[in-house]
Each structure stands twice: as structure tokens, then as C-alpha cells.
Coordinates of N, CA and C in Angstrom, one line a residue:
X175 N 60.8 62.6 -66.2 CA 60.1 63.7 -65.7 C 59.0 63.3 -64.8
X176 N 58.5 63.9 -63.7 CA 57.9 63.5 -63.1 C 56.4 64.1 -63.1
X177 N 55.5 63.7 -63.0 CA 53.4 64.3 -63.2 C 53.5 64.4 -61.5
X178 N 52.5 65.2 -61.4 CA 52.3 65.7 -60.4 C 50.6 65.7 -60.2
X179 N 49.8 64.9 -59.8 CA 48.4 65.4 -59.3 C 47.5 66.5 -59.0
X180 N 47.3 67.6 -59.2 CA 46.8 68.8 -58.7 C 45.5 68.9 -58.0
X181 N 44.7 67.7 -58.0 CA 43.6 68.0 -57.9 C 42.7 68.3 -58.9
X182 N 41.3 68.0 -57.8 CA 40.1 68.3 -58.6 C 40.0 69.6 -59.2
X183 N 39.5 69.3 -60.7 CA 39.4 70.8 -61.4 C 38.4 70.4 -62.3
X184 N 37.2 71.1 -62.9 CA 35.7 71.0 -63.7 C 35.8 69.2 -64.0
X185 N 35.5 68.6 -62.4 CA 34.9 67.4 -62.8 C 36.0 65.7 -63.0
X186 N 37.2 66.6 -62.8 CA 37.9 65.3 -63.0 C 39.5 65.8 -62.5
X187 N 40.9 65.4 -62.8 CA 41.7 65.8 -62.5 C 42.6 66.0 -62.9
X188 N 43.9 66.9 -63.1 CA 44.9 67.8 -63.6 C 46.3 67.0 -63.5
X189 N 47.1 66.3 -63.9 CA 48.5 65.8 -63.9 C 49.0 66.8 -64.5
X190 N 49.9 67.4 -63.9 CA 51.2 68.5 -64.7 C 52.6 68.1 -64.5
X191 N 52.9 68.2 -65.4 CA 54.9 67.9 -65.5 C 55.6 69.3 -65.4
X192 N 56.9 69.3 -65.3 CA 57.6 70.4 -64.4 C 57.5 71.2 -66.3
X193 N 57.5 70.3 -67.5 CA 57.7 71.8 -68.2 C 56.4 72.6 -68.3
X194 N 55.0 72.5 -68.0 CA 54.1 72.8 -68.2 C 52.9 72.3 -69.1
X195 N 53.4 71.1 -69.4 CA 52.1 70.1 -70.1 C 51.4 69.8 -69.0
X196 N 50.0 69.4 -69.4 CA 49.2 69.2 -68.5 C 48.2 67.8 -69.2
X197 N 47.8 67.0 -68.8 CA 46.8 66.0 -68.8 C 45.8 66.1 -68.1
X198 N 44.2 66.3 -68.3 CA 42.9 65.9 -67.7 C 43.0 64.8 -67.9
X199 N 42.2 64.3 -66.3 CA 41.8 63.0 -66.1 C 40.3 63.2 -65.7
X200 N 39.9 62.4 -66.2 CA 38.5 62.0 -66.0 C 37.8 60.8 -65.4
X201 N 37.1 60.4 -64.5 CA 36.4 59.4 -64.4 C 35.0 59.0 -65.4
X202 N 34.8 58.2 -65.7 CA 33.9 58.3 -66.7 C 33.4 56.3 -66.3
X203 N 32.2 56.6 -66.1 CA 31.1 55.4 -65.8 C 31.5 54.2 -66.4
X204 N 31.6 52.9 -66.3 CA 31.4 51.9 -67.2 C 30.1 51.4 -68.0
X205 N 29.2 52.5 -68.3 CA 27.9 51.7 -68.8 C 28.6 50.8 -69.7
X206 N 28.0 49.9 -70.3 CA 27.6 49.1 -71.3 C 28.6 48.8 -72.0
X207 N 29.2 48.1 -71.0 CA 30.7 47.0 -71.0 C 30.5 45.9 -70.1
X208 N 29.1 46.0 -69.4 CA 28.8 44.4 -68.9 C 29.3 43.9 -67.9
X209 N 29.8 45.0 -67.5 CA 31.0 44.6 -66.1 C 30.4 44.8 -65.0
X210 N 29.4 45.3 -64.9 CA 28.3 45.8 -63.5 C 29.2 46.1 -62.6
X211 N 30.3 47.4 -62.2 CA 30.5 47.9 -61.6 C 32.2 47.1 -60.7
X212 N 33.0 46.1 -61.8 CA 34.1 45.7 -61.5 C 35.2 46.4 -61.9
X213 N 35.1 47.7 -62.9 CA 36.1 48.5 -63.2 C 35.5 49.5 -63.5
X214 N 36.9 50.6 -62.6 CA 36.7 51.6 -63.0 C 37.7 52.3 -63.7
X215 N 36.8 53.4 -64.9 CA 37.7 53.5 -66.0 C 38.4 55.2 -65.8
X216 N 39.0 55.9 -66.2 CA 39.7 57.0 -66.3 C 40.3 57.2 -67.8
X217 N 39.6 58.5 -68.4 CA 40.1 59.0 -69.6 C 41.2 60.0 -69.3
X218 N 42.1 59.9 -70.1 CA 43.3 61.0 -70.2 C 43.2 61.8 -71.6
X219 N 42.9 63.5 -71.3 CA 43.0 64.2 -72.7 C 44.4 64.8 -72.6
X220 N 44.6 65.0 -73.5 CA 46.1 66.0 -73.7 C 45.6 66.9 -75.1
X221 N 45.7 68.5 -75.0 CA 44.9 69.3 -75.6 C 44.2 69.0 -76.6
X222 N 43.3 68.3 -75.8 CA 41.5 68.0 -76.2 C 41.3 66.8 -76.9
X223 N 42.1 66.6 -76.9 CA 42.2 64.7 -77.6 C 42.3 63.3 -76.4
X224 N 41.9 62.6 -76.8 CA 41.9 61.4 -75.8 C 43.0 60.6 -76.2
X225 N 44.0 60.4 -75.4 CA 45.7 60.1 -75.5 C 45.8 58.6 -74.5
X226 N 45.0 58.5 -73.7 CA 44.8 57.3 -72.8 C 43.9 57.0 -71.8
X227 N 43.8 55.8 -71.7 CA 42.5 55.1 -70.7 C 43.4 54.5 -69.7
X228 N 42.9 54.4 -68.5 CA 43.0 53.9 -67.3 C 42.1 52.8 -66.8
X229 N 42.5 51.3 -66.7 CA 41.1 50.6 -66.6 C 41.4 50.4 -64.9
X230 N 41.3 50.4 -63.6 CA 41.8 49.6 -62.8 C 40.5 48.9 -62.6
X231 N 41.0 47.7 -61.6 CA 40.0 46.8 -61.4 C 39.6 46.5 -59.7
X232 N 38.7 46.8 -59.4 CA 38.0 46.5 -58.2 C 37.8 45.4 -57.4
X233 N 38.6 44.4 -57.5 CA 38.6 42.8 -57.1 C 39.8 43.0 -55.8
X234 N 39.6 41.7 -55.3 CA 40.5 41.2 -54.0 C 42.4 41.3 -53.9
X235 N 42.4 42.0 -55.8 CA 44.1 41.9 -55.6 C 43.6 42.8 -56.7
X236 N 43.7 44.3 -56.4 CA 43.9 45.7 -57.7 C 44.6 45.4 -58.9
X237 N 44.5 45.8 -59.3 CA 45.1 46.2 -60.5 C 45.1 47.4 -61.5
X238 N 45.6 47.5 -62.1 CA 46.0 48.6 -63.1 C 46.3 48.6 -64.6
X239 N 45.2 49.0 -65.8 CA 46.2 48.8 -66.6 C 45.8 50.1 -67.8
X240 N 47.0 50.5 -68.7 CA 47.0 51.5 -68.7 C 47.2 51.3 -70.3
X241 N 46.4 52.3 -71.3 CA 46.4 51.7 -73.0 C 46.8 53.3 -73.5
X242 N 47.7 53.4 -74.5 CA 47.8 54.2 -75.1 C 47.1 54.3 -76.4
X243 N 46.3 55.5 -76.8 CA 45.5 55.9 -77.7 C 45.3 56.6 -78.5
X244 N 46.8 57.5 -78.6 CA 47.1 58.4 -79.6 C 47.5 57.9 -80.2
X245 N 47.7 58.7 -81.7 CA 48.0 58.2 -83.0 C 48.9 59.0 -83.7
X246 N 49.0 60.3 -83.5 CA 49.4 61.3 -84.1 C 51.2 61.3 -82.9
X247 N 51.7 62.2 -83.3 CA 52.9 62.7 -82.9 C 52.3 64.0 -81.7
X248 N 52.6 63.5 -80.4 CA 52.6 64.5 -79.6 C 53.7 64.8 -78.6
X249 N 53.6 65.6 -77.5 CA 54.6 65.7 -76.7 C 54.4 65.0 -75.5
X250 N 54.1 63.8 -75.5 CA 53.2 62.5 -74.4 C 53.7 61.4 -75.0
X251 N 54.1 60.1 -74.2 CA 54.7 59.1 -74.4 C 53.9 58.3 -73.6
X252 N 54.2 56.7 -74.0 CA 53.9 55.6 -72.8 C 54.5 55.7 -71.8
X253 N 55.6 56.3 -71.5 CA 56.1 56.4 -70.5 C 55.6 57.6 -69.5
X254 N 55.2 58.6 -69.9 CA 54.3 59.6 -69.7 C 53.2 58.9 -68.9
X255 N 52.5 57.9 -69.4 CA 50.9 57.5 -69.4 C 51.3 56.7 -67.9
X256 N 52.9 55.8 -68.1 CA 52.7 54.9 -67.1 C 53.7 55.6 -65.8
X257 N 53.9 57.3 -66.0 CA 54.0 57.7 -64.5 C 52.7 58.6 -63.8
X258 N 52.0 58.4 -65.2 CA 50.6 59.1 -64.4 C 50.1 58.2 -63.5
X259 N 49.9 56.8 -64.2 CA 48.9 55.9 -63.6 C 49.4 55.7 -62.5
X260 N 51.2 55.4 -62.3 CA 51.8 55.6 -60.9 C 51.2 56.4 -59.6
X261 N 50.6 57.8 -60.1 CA 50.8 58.4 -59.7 C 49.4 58.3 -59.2
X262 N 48.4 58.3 -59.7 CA 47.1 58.3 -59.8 C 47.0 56.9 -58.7
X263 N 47.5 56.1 -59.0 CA 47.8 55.1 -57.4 C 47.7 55.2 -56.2
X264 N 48.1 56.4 -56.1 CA 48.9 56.8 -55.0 C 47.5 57.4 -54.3
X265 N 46.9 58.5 -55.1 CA 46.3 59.3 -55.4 C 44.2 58.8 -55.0
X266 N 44.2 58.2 -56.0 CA 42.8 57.7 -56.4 C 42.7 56.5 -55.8
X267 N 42.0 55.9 -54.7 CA 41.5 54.6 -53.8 C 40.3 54.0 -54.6

């Protein structure tokens, strides 16, 4: 299935799939992980729970890496998580 980007919406951003789930994305600061400004991080909610982190890294060769953080049974997968980050690629410079 494929996520789709929608844009900015209250502060962060919207991935929707064709059946109508939806994922917030958020940008959210690195304080006090010591990194002084080498990664930036992206939270993913799926109805109102935090389901996944986005760390990419700001160095001479990007990177991407993408952690799943749910625990429970939902209608979201790793495979979900790693066509957002795809997507968000594309997307987010």
C-alpha cells in the first residue's frame, strides 16, 4: 500500500494510505542527546500513540534510520514505517 505526504497540518505532517489511516509526523528538537545539532529526529503518532521515530543524519553521506515503537497490535507495520520514511525522503531535505 502506498503513504502519501499531505502536507503541513497543526505543526508537523499527515502520511495517509489509500484506506484511510493516517500517521502524524512531527519534527521534534534533539535537546539533550548531545548531538549538537547532527540529527534530526521525526516522531510518528498513529491515533495518539507514538508508533515510530525517524532519526536522519545530517553528515556528508545522509542517512536514515527508522525504529519501530509500538507494542500493542495495530493496523501499522514496519513495513508501513519504512514506506513512510521512503517517502518523507523524497519529501523532507
Amino acid at each position: 500500500m502506498g503513504w502519501e505526504i499531505k502536507g503541513w497540518i497543526c505543526g508537523g505532517y499527515v502520511a495517509a494510505r489509500g484506506d484511510g489511516e493516517t500517521v502524524f509526523i512531527y519534527r521534534r528538537p534533539n535537546w539533550g542527546g548531545g548531538l549538537s545539532g547532527l540529527k534530526t529526529f521525526f516522531e510518528l503518532r498513529n491515533r495518539g500513540e507514538l508508533v515510530g521515530r525517524i532519526v536522519r543524519e545530517g553528515s556528508w553521506r545522509p542517512r536514515a534510520r527508522a525504529e519501530w515503537l509500538a507494542d500493542a497490535e495495530r493496523p501499522l507495520n514496519e513495513t508501513d514505517l519504512m514506506e513512510i520514511t521512503a517517502a518523507l525522503n523524497l519529501q523532507l531535505v
